[in-house]
């Protein structure tokens, strides 16, 4: 290779998407301003990509085709990436464009927060809301949250995105406390990348101080898989969260492989039963048994339990019979903008007051 050319070999690649994610991170790092003495220097790079075995089965063929792809990237103006196969390059360009647009949307505060109510299954009252990011793209319309959240995680944008959701949601839910007798909880999802970010605890403390929300009403949801894959770091993060006074829910519970001893030692407040089990409880005895076991386990270790993805009356009644504490899902309420959620909370207060008046 020439003095300004470098060869990178990626192994165990599942799909072109993985290659694009890695190459995008490299471009992002290179595009950061560099300081040389008193000067601020900007550099860029062009990346050509060749995939085995589609673009070659031997090193020389792959290298030659990657070099061809790099020349095409330079011909396109430089600073981007190009696959040897044109169809894959179109996909890569679309992804890079979406990444740039997501970055701009976060910087310009274009993303919004929707709220999905969580219900107490005994009283049927709303006891909390889960904050969910939504993106109304000016060109594409509403972007699937799964798509842009995955993109944010792959590029590191999940950290500033998560910060915005946390700040927005804590301010909003602090204002909604007047609609709850016992305190309205706020659940905020934290990805593995956010969970391990050193600034997480500081960001949470700042959001609580700014909003005035009681720390005990903030529920940080972290996946079971994230705590297991990074067990040593997870212990330290959970200890810091506990010192702040926030609650922690183990999300997607049942999809990982935590042992009972680990569960007993983790400072968590709730288990969240994954929707994949809830959706099957009517027709799959194994899923029903897992849901039953998780509820029994939560009771045994003294933590709460919430079931997500409740979509049918039969699922709801099944959970009630098993004395599941809380649930959320499309049957009960879909994620909704703040004004619609506030209207729902107001109606709940009016219903309680109406019952009290009729009863008096």
XYZ file of C-alpha atoms in Angstrom, residues 72-267:
196
model
C -14.700 5.171 -6.559
C -15.106 6.636 -3.074
C -12.507 9.297 -3.910
C -14.163 10.019 -7.256
C -17.381 10.651 -5.360
C -15.788 13.556 -3.549
C -13.872 11.727 -0.836
C -14.605 11.472 2.844
C -16.947 8.505 2.419
C -17.009 4.786 1.838
C -17.798 2.630 -1.173
C -18.375 -1.099 -1.631
C -16.962 -2.901 -4.658
C -20.532 -4.057 -5.371
C -22.602 -1.035 -6.378
C -25.801 -2.258 -4.697
C -24.038 -2.467 -1.335
C -22.574 0.990 -1.867
C -26.078 2.401 -2.275
C -27.004 0.816 1.055
C -23.877 2.210 2.685
C -24.487 5.703 1.313
C -28.079 5.615 2.553
C -26.889 4.571 5.987
C -24.243 7.306 6.134
C -26.843 9.860 5.111
C -29.246 8.622 7.776
C -26.432 8.723 10.341
C -25.635 12.336 9.451
C -29.320 13.234 9.637
C -29.686 11.526 13.010
C -26.671 13.424 14.303
C -28.255 16.701 13.131
C -31.636 15.731 14.592
C -30.074 15.141 18.009
C -28.114 18.396 17.876
C -31.218 20.350 16.811
C -33.501 18.600 19.345
C -35.787 17.294 16.589
C -36.473 13.974 18.316
C -39.467 13.733 20.627
C -40.354 11.564 23.603
C -43.498 9.456 23.727
C -44.791 7.852 26.911
C -46.322 4.412 27.380
C -48.303 4.063 30.615
C -47.645 1.192 33.002
C -50.664 -0.108 34.930
C -51.147 -1.716 38.324
C -53.030 -4.918 37.527
C -54.983 -4.936 40.782
C -56.209 -1.322 40.857
C -56.008 -0.767 37.041
C -54.482 2.635 37.775
C -51.483 4.158 36.000
C -48.414 3.866 38.232
C -45.702 4.852 35.784
C -44.741 5.711 32.213
C -41.917 4.481 30.015
C -40.109 7.149 27.971
C -39.533 6.200 24.326
C -37.657 8.208 21.687
C -39.432 8.977 18.421
C -38.084 10.526 15.208
C -40.353 12.262 12.695
C -37.969 12.564 9.745
C -38.756 15.432 7.317
C -38.080 13.187 4.296
C -38.800 9.650 5.500
C -41.646 10.335 7.904
C -41.700 8.382 11.162
C -38.532 6.273 11.325
C -38.865 2.854 12.963
C -37.435 3.256 16.496
C -35.673 -0.097 16.195
C -33.786 1.186 13.149
C -32.591 4.531 14.481
C -31.884 3.244 18.000
C -29.682 0.487 16.512
C -27.935 3.102 14.351
C -27.422 5.313 17.411
C -25.906 2.413 19.341
C -23.562 1.470 16.486
C -22.285 5.034 16.075
C -22.145 6.131 19.715
C -24.964 8.662 19.169
C -26.975 6.710 21.743
C -25.171 8.632 24.513
C -26.328 12.152 23.518
C -29.695 10.724 22.435
C -30.166 9.034 25.801
C -29.163 12.248 27.568
C -31.891 14.176 25.726
C -34.564 11.578 26.508
C -33.566 11.563 30.178
C -33.632 15.371 30.501
C -36.918 15.764 28.597
C -38.717 12.938 30.367
C -37.668 13.857 33.913
C -38.889 17.443 33.398
C -42.181 16.200 31.989
C -42.901 13.552 34.596
C -42.000 15.941 37.414
C -44.870 18.127 36.166
C -47.246 15.147 36.136
C -46.824 14.273 39.804
C -50.015 16.181 40.609
C -51.944 13.425 38.807
C -50.692 10.647 41.086
C -51.440 9.956 44.731
C -48.425 7.732 45.358
C -45.946 9.191 42.844
C -45.775 8.550 39.115
C -42.684 6.543 38.157
C -40.609 7.223 35.073
C -38.891 4.314 33.307
C -35.964 5.178 31.021
C -34.169 2.573 28.921
C -30.388 2.554 29.042
C -28.425 0.638 26.402
C -25.289 -1.329 27.233
C -23.191 1.494 25.776
C -24.918 4.109 27.951
C -24.808 1.828 30.976
C -21.024 1.624 30.786
C -20.512 5.306 29.967
C -18.691 6.988 32.890
C -20.967 10.034 32.682
C -24.220 8.092 33.261
C -24.524 8.747 37.001
C -23.567 12.409 36.586
C -26.172 12.818 33.826
C -28.856 11.233 36.010
C -28.018 13.464 38.970
C -28.088 16.551 36.742
C -31.470 15.592 35.252
C -32.958 14.990 38.699
C -31.614 18.278 40.055
C -32.838 20.214 37.029
C -36.321 18.682 37.004
C -36.939 18.300 40.721
C -38.107 14.715 40.194
C -37.692 12.490 43.249
C -34.831 10.051 42.573
C -36.933 7.165 43.896
C -39.422 7.752 41.053
C -36.797 7.315 38.324
C -36.485 3.737 37.129
C -33.445 2.952 34.978
C -34.112 -0.049 32.745
C -31.031 -2.019 31.735
C -31.090 -5.313 29.868
C -30.261 -8.553 31.585
C -27.746 -9.270 28.806
C -25.851 -6.007 29.412
C -25.386 -6.774 33.103
C -24.218 -10.304 32.355
C -21.786 -9.458 29.552
C -20.135 -6.770 31.658
C -20.641 -8.246 35.115
C -17.679 -6.592 36.842
C -18.410 -3.128 35.451
C -22.145 -3.632 36.043
C -21.627 -4.124 39.768
C -19.873 -0.756 40.031
C -22.471 1.060 37.915
C -25.376 -0.441 39.862
C -23.725 0.555 43.134
C -23.424 4.160 41.902
C -27.043 4.192 40.782
C -28.119 2.844 44.151
C -26.138 5.621 45.877
C -28.064 8.205 43.826
C -31.322 6.623 45.000
C -32.825 5.639 41.642
C -34.524 2.301 41.025
C -33.163 -0.249 38.541
C -35.252 -2.654 36.468
C -33.728 -5.690 34.777
C -35.246 -5.448 31.289
C -35.990 -8.320 28.873
C -35.737 -10.696 31.787
C -35.635 -14.369 30.840
C -33.762 -13.840 27.576
C -30.340 -13.967 29.252
C -28.712 -16.524 31.492
C -28.490 -14.958 34.921
C -28.176 -17.343 37.826
C -30.290 -17.083 40.951
C -27.240 -16.110 42.973
C -26.511 -13.212 40.602
C -30.108 -12.050 40.781
C -30.052 -12.130 44.561
C -26.902 -10.006 44.681
C -27.904 -7.380 42.088
C -29.384 -4.188 43.597
